[in-house]
Amino acid sequence: MQSLITHYGAGLPPHTPLALSTAGLISSQTGELLSVNIPAFTGRPLAAALSAALNRPVSAANDADCFVLAEAHAGEAQGCTVVAGIILGTGVGGGLVINGQLVRGHGGVTGEWGHGAITRTELALNGKTYPIPRLSCPCGQIGCLDTLGGARGMERLHRHFHQRDRSSMEIVDGWLNQQPDSTLTVNAWLQLVAEPLALLVNILGPSKIVAGGGLASSAPLIAALDKQARAGVLHRYDRPLVTPGKFLTQGGLVGASVLARMV
């Protein structure tokens, strides 16, 4: 990392802050990181260790947290008081910014609406009842939204309903083209995701929800999710609440730059 700083930051003052966007949870109490994707980080106070090694201020945050921080300061939720970020990527994640400040909960858990939210065991669609599988989640629980709400989850639903595999983007394209099999899958996905999302809205009262991750690249899909989620909340929003983020691919980097300025 020092070589990267030397190469790209040669013209900056030596104590310029460094901020990292990383997968995993960072404890607000100890600074220790828990990352399934990067085992070498797990159990280490990454920011403190790097700060000591590099002799400069270092901060770190979860990549979903960085995404919502970017959107609150320079993106689709700029100027909003309460901003929730939802990640609909491989799985389901999230973060929360209030009054421009990132909210870091106990153990680094804030806005993680994809875990602990138990999905339905059946859905009624077009006058027919469909069983919904309760799947084991990497977090150790069973039935988390994370198992069915992300891109891989949509693919699992399609396999469950139709006994064949299609990628999430193929399913979304099929839905847009009114193909019956994809329409069933997406309608089920919308209901499964919109219900816990409406609960999140009722608990947090966000001014705006920005969506990131691969599925957020489909504006029609997010618009349909917004419509279904708003139908289930207490406060009636007269304009779209859930929108695709501005920084779908660079949210982590932009958010980290915002984080560095807060050190």
PDB file of C-alpha atoms in Angstrom:
ATOM      1  CA  MET A   1       0.000   0.000   0.000  1.00  0.00           C
ATOM      2  CA  GLN A   2       2.874   2.371   0.709  1.00  0.00           C
ATOM      3  CA  SER A   3       4.038   1.981  -2.896  1.00  0.00           C
ATOM      4  CA  LEU A   4       0.566   2.937  -4.142  1.00  0.00           C
ATOM      5  CA  ILE A   5       0.540   6.018  -1.915  1.00  0.00           C
ATOM      6  CA  THR A   6       4.023   6.960  -3.124  1.00  0.00           C
ATOM      7  CA  HIS A   7       2.979   6.545  -6.746  1.00  0.00           C
ATOM      8  CA  TYR A   8      -0.429   8.226  -6.685  1.00  0.00           C
ATOM      9  CA  GLY A   9      -0.109  10.601  -3.740  1.00  0.00           C
ATOM     10  CA  ALA A  10       3.383  11.985  -4.190  1.00  0.00           C
ATOM     11  CA  GLY A  11       2.040  15.526  -4.452  1.00  0.00           C
ATOM     12  CA  LEU A  12      -0.097  15.332  -1.310  1.00  0.00           C
ATOM     13  CA  PRO A  13       0.924  16.329   2.223  1.00  0.00           C
ATOM     14  CA  PRO A  14       2.387  13.372   4.173  1.00  0.00           C
ATOM     15  CA  HIS A  15      -0.465  13.301   6.705  1.00  0.00           C
ATOM     16  CA  THR A  16      -3.269  13.277   4.120  1.00  0.00           C
ATOM     17  CA  PRO A  17      -5.978  10.898   5.423  1.00  0.00           C
ATOM     18  CA  LEU A  18      -6.543   7.535   3.788  1.00  0.00           C
ATOM     19  CA  ALA A  19      -9.959   5.836   3.740  1.00  0.00           C
ATOM     20  CA  LEU A  20     -10.850   2.309   2.678  1.00  0.00           C
ATOM     21  CA  SER A  21     -14.097   0.798   1.412  1.00  0.00           C
ATOM     22  CA  THR A  22     -14.132  -2.913   2.185  1.00  0.00           C
ATOM     23  CA  ALA A  23     -16.406  -5.914   2.274  1.00  0.00           C
ATOM     24  CA  GLY A  24     -17.403  -7.034   5.751  1.00  0.00           C
ATOM     25  CA  LEU A  25     -18.441  -5.470   9.040  1.00  0.00           C
ATOM     26  CA  ILE A  26     -16.226  -3.104  11.020  1.00  0.00           C
ATOM     27  CA  SER A  27     -16.935  -2.904  14.733  1.00  0.00           C
ATOM     28  CA  SER A  28     -17.526   0.650  15.898  1.00  0.00           C
ATOM     29  CA  GLN A  29     -16.315  -0.421  19.353  1.00  0.00           C
ATOM     30  CA  THR A  30     -13.016  -2.164  18.536  1.00  0.00           C
ATOM     31  CA  GLY A  31     -12.355  -1.384  14.888  1.00  0.00           C
ATOM     32  CA  GLU A  32     -12.018  -5.108  14.218  1.00  0.00           C
ATOM     33  CA  LEU A  33     -13.224  -6.355  10.871  1.00  0.00           C
ATOM     34  CA  LEU A  34     -15.293  -9.427  10.062  1.00  0.00           C
ATOM     35  CA  SER A  35     -15.097 -10.309   6.378  1.00  0.00           C
ATOM     36  CA  VAL A  36     -16.221 -13.544   4.743  1.00  0.00           C
ATOM     37  CA  ASN A  37     -14.745 -12.394   1.424  1.00  0.00           C
ATOM     38  CA  ILE A  38     -11.345 -11.339   2.825  1.00  0.00           C
ATOM     39  CA  PRO A  39     -10.432 -13.786   5.611  1.00  0.00           C
ATOM     40  CA  ALA A  40      -7.038 -12.110   6.182  1.00  0.00           C
ATOM     41  CA  PHE A  41      -8.853  -8.991   7.435  1.00  0.00           C
ATOM     42  CA  THR A  42     -11.033 -10.845   9.937  1.00  0.00           C
ATOM     43  CA  GLY A  43     -10.301 -10.085  13.582  1.00  0.00           C
ATOM     44  CA  ARG A  44      -7.881  -7.279  12.771  1.00  0.00           C
ATOM     45  CA  PRO A  45      -8.287  -3.564  13.584  1.00  0.00           C
ATOM     46  CA  LEU A  46      -7.443  -2.759   9.980  1.00  0.00           C
ATOM     47  CA  ALA A  47      -7.625   1.041  10.093  1.00  0.00           C
ATOM     48  CA  ALA A  48      -5.554   1.320  13.275  1.00  0.00           C
ATOM     49  CA  ALA A  49      -2.920  -1.108  11.971  1.00  0.00           C
ATOM     50  CA  LEU A  50      -2.589   0.756   8.685  1.00  0.00           C
ATOM     51  CA  SER A  51      -2.495   4.119  10.440  1.00  0.00           C
ATOM     52  CA  ALA A  52       0.442   2.959  12.562  1.00  0.00           C
ATOM     53  CA  ALA A  53       2.265   1.442   9.589  1.00  0.00           C
ATOM     54  CA  LEU A  54       1.711   4.385   7.250  1.00  0.00           C
ATOM     55  CA  ASN A  55       1.955   7.154   9.863  1.00  0.00           C
ATOM     56  CA  ARG A  56      -1.199   8.882   8.668  1.00  0.00           C
ATOM     57  CA  PRO A  57      -4.897   8.950   9.648  1.00  0.00           C
ATOM     58  CA  VAL A  58      -6.724   5.913   8.242  1.00  0.00           C
ATOM     59  CA  SER A  59     -10.426   5.124   8.374  1.00  0.00           C
ATOM     60  CA  ALA A  60     -12.400   2.229   6.948  1.00  0.00           C
ATOM     61  CA  ALA A  61     -16.040   1.433   6.322  1.00  0.00           C
ATOM     62  CA  ASN A  62     -18.185  -1.282   4.825  1.00  0.00           C
ATOM     63  CA  ASP A  63     -18.655  -0.902   1.060  1.00  0.00           C
ATOM     64  CA  ALA A  64     -22.440  -0.559   1.400  1.00  0.00           C
ATOM     65  CA  ASP A  65     -21.908   2.185   3.988  1.00  0.00           C
ATOM     66  CA  CYS A  66     -19.562   3.961   1.595  1.00  0.00           C
ATOM     67  CA  PHE A  67     -22.136   3.687  -1.192  1.00  0.00           C
ATOM     68  CA  VAL A  68     -24.889   5.372   0.827  1.00  0.00           C
ATOM     69  CA  LEU A  69     -22.429   8.001   2.079  1.00  0.00           C
ATOM     70  CA  ALA A  70     -21.569   8.824  -1.542  1.00  0.00           C
ATOM     71  CA  GLU A  71     -25.225   9.072  -2.516  1.00  0.00           C
ATOM     72  CA  ALA A  72     -26.059  11.292   0.474  1.00  0.00           C
ATOM     73  CA  HIS A  73     -23.238  13.736  -0.241  1.00  0.00           C
ATOM     74  CA  ALA A  74     -22.970  13.792  -4.023  1.00  0.00           C
ATOM     75  CA  GLY A  75     -25.586  11.486  -5.502  1.00  0.00           C
ATOM     76  CA  GLU A  76     -29.309  10.878  -5.782  1.00  0.00           C
ATOM     77  CA  ALA A  77     -29.991  11.626  -2.090  1.00  0.00           C
ATOM     78  CA  GLN A  78     -27.941  14.789  -1.775  1.00  0.00           C
ATOM     79  CA  GLY A  79     -29.471  17.110   0.806  1.00  0.00           C
ATOM     80  CA  CYS A  80     -31.812  14.488   2.283  1.00  0.00           C
ATOM     81  CA  THR A  81     -31.988  14.179   6.073  1.00  0.00           C
ATOM     82  CA  VAL A  82     -32.371  10.386   6.408  1.00  0.00           C
ATOM     83  CA  VAL A  83     -30.907   8.266   3.616  1.00  0.00           C
ATOM     84  CA  ALA A  84     -31.059   4.477   3.493  1.00  0.00           C
ATOM     85  CA  GLY A  85     -28.932   2.579   1.020  1.00  0.00           C
ATOM     86  CA  ILE A  86     -29.931  -0.877  -0.179  1.00  0.00           C
ATOM     87  CA  ILE A  87     -27.574  -3.164  -2.044  1.00  0.00           C
ATOM     88  CA  LEU A  88     -29.190  -5.653  -4.419  1.00  0.00           C
ATOM     89  CA  GLY A  89     -26.088  -7.377  -5.693  1.00  0.00           C
ATOM     90  CA  THR A  90     -24.977 -10.948  -5.162  1.00  0.00           C
ATOM     91  CA  GLY A  91     -26.886 -10.713  -1.884  1.00  0.00           C
ATOM     92  CA  VAL A  92     -28.684  -7.994   0.071  1.00  0.00           C
ATOM     93  CA  GLY A  93     -26.995  -5.295   2.140  1.00  0.00           C
ATOM     94  CA  GLY A  94     -27.504  -1.748   3.281  1.00  0.00           C
ATOM     95  CA  GLY A  95     -26.381   1.316   5.178  1.00  0.00           C
ATOM     96  CA  LEU A  96     -27.751   4.452   6.801  1.00  0.00           C
ATOM     97  CA  VAL A  97     -26.792   8.137   6.758  1.00  0.00           C
ATOM     98  CA  ILE A  98     -28.523  10.737   8.953  1.00  0.00           C
ATOM     99  CA  ASN A  99     -27.770  14.453   8.606  1.00  0.00           C
ATOM    100  CA  GLY A 100     -24.812  13.615   6.392  1.00  0.00           C
ATOM    101  CA  GLN A 101     -23.218  11.327   8.986  1.00  0.00           C
ATOM    102  CA  LEU A 102     -22.729   7.609   8.590  1.00  0.00           C
ATOM    103  CA  VAL A 103     -24.542   5.674  11.329  1.00  0.00           C
ATOM    104  CA  ARG A 104     -22.353   2.898  12.719  1.00  0.00           C
ATOM    105  CA  GLY A 105     -24.284   0.512  14.911  1.00  0.00           C
ATOM    106  CA  HIS A 106     -23.052  -1.955  17.503  1.00  0.00           C
ATOM    107  CA  GLY A 107     -20.556  -4.333  15.927  1.00  0.00           C
ATOM    108  CA  GLY A 108     -20.736  -2.406  12.675  1.00  0.00           C
ATOM    109  CA  VAL A 109     -24.261  -3.617  11.936  1.00  0.00           C
ATOM    110  CA  THR A 110     -26.570  -0.898  10.613  1.00  0.00           C
ATOM    111  CA  GLY A 111     -29.113  -1.185   7.821  1.00  0.00           C
ATOM    112  CA  GLU A 112     -28.388  -4.881   7.250  1.00  0.00           C
ATOM    113  CA  TRP A 113     -31.992  -5.586   6.283  1.00  0.00           C
ATOM    114  CA  GLY A 114     -31.049  -8.727   4.356  1.00  0.00           C
ATOM    115  CA  HIS A 115     -30.418 -10.732   7.515  1.00  0.00           C
ATOM    116  CA  GLY A 116     -32.883 -11.694  10.204  1.00  0.00           C
ATOM    117  CA  ALA A 117     -35.772 -10.650   7.967  1.00  0.00           C
ATOM    118  CA  ILE A 118     -37.522 -13.966   7.504  1.00  0.00           C
ATOM    119  CA  THR A 119     -38.990 -14.465   4.068  1.00  0.00           C
ATOM    120  CA  ARG A 120     -42.447 -15.852   3.469  1.00  0.00           C
ATOM    121  CA  THR A 121     -42.961 -19.603   3.136  1.00  0.00           C
ATOM    122  CA  GLU A 122     -45.613 -19.150   0.448  1.00  0.00           C
ATOM    123  CA  LEU A 123     -46.875 -16.493  -1.947  1.00  0.00           C
ATOM    124  CA  ALA A 124     -50.228 -15.946  -3.633  1.00  0.00           C
ATOM    125  CA  LEU A 125     -49.708 -14.908  -7.250  1.00  0.00           C
ATOM    126  CA  ASN A 126     -52.395 -14.761  -9.938  1.00  0.00           C
ATOM    127  CA  GLY A 127     -54.826 -16.730  -7.789  1.00  0.00           C
ATOM    128  CA  LYS A 128     -52.377 -19.561  -7.146  1.00  0.00           C
ATOM    129  CA  THR A 129     -50.350 -20.316  -4.014  1.00  0.00           C
ATOM    130  CA  TYR A 130     -46.654 -21.081  -4.452  1.00  0.00           C
ATOM    131  CA  PRO A 131     -44.400 -22.524  -1.726  1.00  0.00           C
ATOM    132  CA  ILE A 132     -41.222 -20.533  -1.103  1.00  0.00           C
ATOM    133  CA  PRO A 133     -38.095 -22.342   0.115  1.00  0.00           C
ATOM    134  CA  ARG A 134     -36.404 -21.385   3.378  1.00  0.00           C
ATOM    135  CA  LEU A 135     -32.704 -21.529   2.633  1.00  0.00           C
ATOM    136  CA  SER A 136     -29.624 -21.582   4.824  1.00  0.00           C
ATOM    137  CA  CYS A 137     -27.822 -18.244   4.872  1.00  0.00           C
ATOM    138  CA  PRO A 138     -24.039 -17.772   5.198  1.00  0.00           C
ATOM    139  CA  CYS A 139     -24.757 -15.745   8.359  1.00  0.00           C
ATOM    140  CA  GLY A 140     -25.895 -18.974  10.041  1.00  0.00           C
ATOM    141  CA  GLN A 141     -29.640 -18.338  10.021  1.00  0.00           C
ATOM    142  CA  ILE A 142     -32.337 -19.874   7.850  1.00  0.00           C
ATOM    143  CA  GLY A 143     -34.761 -17.930   5.706  1.00  0.00           C
ATOM    144  CA  CYS A 144     -32.919 -14.603   5.442  1.00  0.00           C
ATOM    145  CA  LEU A 145     -33.889 -12.265   2.645  1.00  0.00           C
ATOM    146  CA  ASP A 146     -30.243 -12.360   1.560  1.00  0.00           C
ATOM    147  CA  THR A 147     -30.820 -15.871   0.173  1.00  0.00           C
ATOM    148  CA  LEU A 148     -33.620 -14.797  -2.193  1.00  0.00           C
ATOM    149  CA  GLY A 149     -33.418 -11.025  -2.549  1.00  0.00           C
ATOM    150  CA  GLY A 150     -30.191 -10.503  -4.469  1.00  0.00           C
ATOM    151  CA  ALA A 151     -29.220 -11.525  -7.975  1.00  0.00           C
ATOM    152  CA  ARG A 152     -28.352 -15.080  -6.916  1.00  0.00           C
ATOM    153  CA  GLY A 153     -31.601 -15.162  -4.959  1.00  0.00           C
ATOM    154  CA  MET A 154     -33.632 -14.236  -8.016  1.00  0.00           C
ATOM    155  CA  GLU A 155     -31.882 -17.043  -9.882  1.00  0.00           C
ATOM    156  CA  ARG A 156     -32.711 -19.474  -7.055  1.00  0.00           C
ATOM    157  CA  LEU A 157     -36.353 -18.441  -7.255  1.00  0.00           C
ATOM    158  CA  HIS A 158     -36.402 -19.017 -11.007  1.00  0.00           C
ATOM    159  CA  ARG A 159     -34.866 -22.466 -10.554  1.00  0.00           C
ATOM    160  CA  HIS A 160     -37.393 -23.243  -7.822  1.00  0.00           C
ATOM    161  CA  PHE A 161     -40.372 -22.245  -9.975  1.00  0.00           C
ATOM    162  CA  HIS A 162     -39.246 -23.533 -13.368  1.00  0.00           C
ATOM    163  CA  GLN A 163     -36.492 -26.138 -12.740  1.00  0.00           C
ATOM    164  CA  ARG A 164     -34.079 -24.400 -15.101  1.00  0.00           C
ATOM    165  CA  ASP A 165     -31.307 -21.858 -14.765  1.00  0.00           C
ATOM    166  CA  ARG A 166     -31.230 -18.320 -16.093  1.00  0.00           C
ATOM    167  CA  SER A 167     -29.047 -15.402 -15.057  1.00  0.00           C
ATOM    168  CA  SER A 168     -30.682 -12.574 -13.135  1.00  0.00           C
ATOM    169  CA  MET A 169     -30.268 -10.214 -16.094  1.00  0.00           C
ATOM    170  CA  GLU A 170     -31.883 -12.756 -18.417  1.00  0.00           C
ATOM    171  CA  ILE A 171     -34.782 -13.061 -15.976  1.00  0.00           C
ATOM    172  CA  VAL A 172     -35.213  -9.280 -15.789  1.00  0.00           C
ATOM    173  CA  ASP A 173     -35.035  -8.999 -19.595  1.00  0.00           C
ATOM    174  CA  GLY A 174     -37.658 -11.739 -19.870  1.00  0.00           C
ATOM    175  CA  TRP A 175     -39.891  -9.889 -17.415  1.00  0.00           C
ATOM    176  CA  LEU A 176     -39.544  -6.690 -19.445  1.00  0.00           C
ATOM    177  CA  ASN A 177     -40.533  -8.678 -22.539  1.00  0.00           C
ATOM    178  CA  GLN A 178     -43.536 -10.182 -20.699  1.00  0.00           C
ATOM    179  CA  GLN A 179     -42.293 -13.755 -20.815  1.00  0.00           C
ATOM    180  CA  PRO A 180     -44.565 -15.781 -18.463  1.00  0.00           C
ATOM    181  CA  ASP A 181     -41.830 -17.681 -16.617  1.00  0.00           C
ATOM    182  CA  SER A 182     -39.709 -14.603 -15.924  1.00  0.00           C
ATOM    183  CA  THR A 183     -42.805 -12.587 -15.018  1.00  0.00           C
ATOM    184  CA  LEU A 184     -43.721 -15.104 -12.334  1.00  0.00           C
ATOM    185  CA  THR A 185     -40.186 -15.052 -10.927  1.00  0.00           C
ATOM    186  CA  VAL A 186     -39.899 -11.258 -10.842  1.00  0.00           C
ATOM    187  CA  ASN A 187     -43.391 -10.792  -9.377  1.00  0.00           C
ATOM    188  CA  ALA A 188     -42.474 -13.218  -6.594  1.00  0.00           C
ATOM    189  CA  TRP A 189     -39.145 -11.467  -6.068  1.00  0.00           C
ATOM    190  CA  LEU A 190     -40.833  -8.068  -5.870  1.00  0.00           C
ATOM    191  CA  GLN A 191     -43.232  -9.233  -3.176  1.00  0.00           C
ATOM    192  CA  LEU A 192     -40.512 -10.962  -1.147  1.00  0.00           C
ATOM    193  CA  VAL A 193     -38.236  -7.912  -1.243  1.00  0.00           C
ATOM    194  CA  ALA A 194     -40.863  -5.162  -0.936  1.00  0.00           C
ATOM    195  CA  GLU A 195     -42.321  -6.408   2.347  1.00  0.00           C
ATOM    196  CA  PRO A 196     -39.136  -6.188   4.484  1.00  0.00           C
ATOM    197  CA  LEU A 197     -38.232  -3.000   2.624  1.00  0.00           C
ATOM    198  CA  ALA A 198     -41.546  -1.440   3.690  1.00  0.00           C
ATOM    199  CA  LEU A 199     -40.740  -2.465   7.278  1.00  0.00           C
ATOM    200  CA  LEU A 200     -37.361  -0.754   6.952  1.00  0.00           C
ATOM    201  CA  VAL A 201     -39.140   2.402   5.777  1.00  0.00           C
ATOM    202  CA  ASN A 202     -41.571   2.344   8.705  1.00  0.00           C
ATOM    203  CA  ILE A 203     -38.724   1.945  11.196  1.00  0.00           C
ATOM    204  CA  LEU A 204     -36.302   4.521   9.767  1.00  0.00           C
ATOM    205  CA  GLY A 205     -38.534   7.034   7.954  1.00  0.00           C
ATOM    206  CA  PRO A 206     -36.025   7.732   5.175  1.00  0.00           C
ATOM    207  CA  SER A 207     -36.290  10.746   2.908  1.00  0.00           C
ATOM    208  CA  LYS A 208     -34.797   8.663   0.122  1.00  0.00           C
ATOM    209  CA  ILE A 209     -33.703   5.080  -0.472  1.00  0.00           C
ATOM    210  CA  VAL A 210     -30.896   4.635  -2.994  1.00  0.00           C
ATOM    211  CA  ALA A 211     -30.358   1.225  -4.551  1.00  0.00           C
ATOM    212  CA  GLY A 212     -27.000  -0.167  -5.592  1.00  0.00           C
ATOM    213  CA  GLY A 213     -25.681  -3.490  -6.822  1.00  0.00           C
ATOM    214  CA  GLY A 214     -26.202  -5.232 -10.133  1.00  0.00           C
ATOM    215  CA  LEU A 215     -29.997  -5.406  -9.987  1.00  0.00           C
ATOM    216  CA  ALA A 216     -30.169  -1.631  -9.453  1.00  0.00           C
ATOM    217  CA  SER A 217     -28.883  -1.193 -13.006  1.00  0.00           C
ATOM    218  CA  SER A 218     -32.433  -2.020 -14.172  1.00  0.00           C
ATOM    219  CA  ALA A 219     -34.405   1.188 -13.662  1.00  0.00           C
ATOM    220  CA  PRO A 220     -37.761  -0.510 -14.463  1.00  0.00           C
ATOM    221  CA  LEU A 221     -37.103  -3.191 -11.820  1.00  0.00           C
ATOM    222  CA  ILE A 222     -36.303  -0.594  -9.148  1.00  0.00           C
ATOM    223  CA  ALA A 223     -39.352   1.448 -10.172  1.00  0.00           C
ATOM    224  CA  ALA A 224     -41.547  -1.631  -9.720  1.00  0.00           C
ATOM    225  CA  LEU A 225     -39.933  -2.314  -6.328  1.00  0.00           C
ATOM    226  CA  ASP A 226     -40.522   1.293  -5.304  1.00  0.00           C
ATOM    227  CA  LYS A 227     -44.204   1.085  -6.237  1.00  0.00           C
ATOM    228  CA  GLN A 228     -44.735  -2.151  -4.325  1.00  0.00           C
ATOM    229  CA  ALA A 229     -42.797  -1.010  -1.255  1.00  0.00           C
ATOM    230  CA  ARG A 230     -44.635   2.323  -1.049  1.00  0.00           C
ATOM    231  CA  ALA A 231     -47.945   0.463  -1.073  1.00  0.00           C
ATOM    232  CA  GLY A 232     -46.962  -1.150   2.240  1.00  0.00           C
ATOM    233  CA  VAL A 233     -45.736   1.834   4.278  1.00  0.00           C
ATOM    234  CA  LEU A 234     -47.586   3.988   6.783  1.00  0.00           C
ATOM    235  CA  HIS A 235     -46.585   7.361   5.368  1.00  0.00           C
ATOM    236  CA  ARG A 236     -47.753   7.922   1.814  1.00  0.00           C
ATOM    237  CA  TYR A 237     -44.933   9.225  -0.344  1.00  0.00           C
ATOM    238  CA  ASP A 238     -46.238  11.264  -3.265  1.00  0.00           C
ATOM    239  CA  ARG A 239     -43.086  10.727  -5.309  1.00  0.00           C
ATOM    240  CA  PRO A 240     -40.639   7.853  -5.847  1.00  0.00           C
ATOM    241  CA  LEU A 241     -38.853   6.789  -2.675  1.00  0.00           C
ATOM    242  CA  VAL A 242     -36.584   4.029  -3.987  1.00  0.00           C
ATOM    243  CA  THR A 243     -34.318   5.074  -6.853  1.00  0.00           C
ATOM    244  CA  PRO A 244     -31.166   3.675  -8.468  1.00  0.00           C
ATOM    245  CA  GLY A 245     -28.061   5.337  -7.111  1.00  0.00           C
ATOM    246  CA  LYS A 246     -25.850   7.661  -9.111  1.00  0.00           C
ATOM    247  CA  PHE A 247     -22.704   5.748  -8.195  1.00  0.00           C
ATOM    248  CA  LEU A 248     -23.631   2.175  -9.098  1.00  0.00           C
ATOM    249  CA  THR A 249     -20.053   1.176  -9.932  1.00  0.00           C
ATOM    250  CA  GLN A 250     -17.926   3.720  -8.042  1.00  0.00           C
ATOM    251  CA  GLY A 251     -19.954   4.173  -4.858  1.00  0.00           C
ATOM    252  CA  GLY A 252     -17.336   2.568  -2.639  1.00  0.00           C
ATOM    253  CA  LEU A 253     -14.554   4.824  -3.902  1.00  0.00           C
ATOM    254  CA  VAL A 254     -16.625   8.006  -3.801  1.00  0.00           C
ATOM    255  CA  GLY A 255     -17.927   7.167  -0.330  1.00  0.00           C
ATOM    256  CA  ALA A 256     -14.425   6.448   0.930  1.00  0.00           C
ATOM    257  CA  SER A 257     -13.308   9.876  -0.295  1.00  0.00           C
ATOM    258  CA  VAL A 258     -16.167  11.450   1.689  1.00  0.00           C
ATOM    259  CA  LEU A 259     -15.219   9.356   4.719  1.00  0.00           C
ATOM    260  CA  ALA A 260     -11.593  10.536   4.537  1.00  0.00           C
ATOM    261  CA  ARG A 261     -12.716  14.158   4.738  1.00  0.00           C
ATOM    262  CA  MET A 262     -14.558  13.380   7.965  1.00  0.00           C
ATOM    263  CA  VAL A 263     -11.496  12.115   9.807  1.00  0.00           C
TER     264      VAL A 263
END
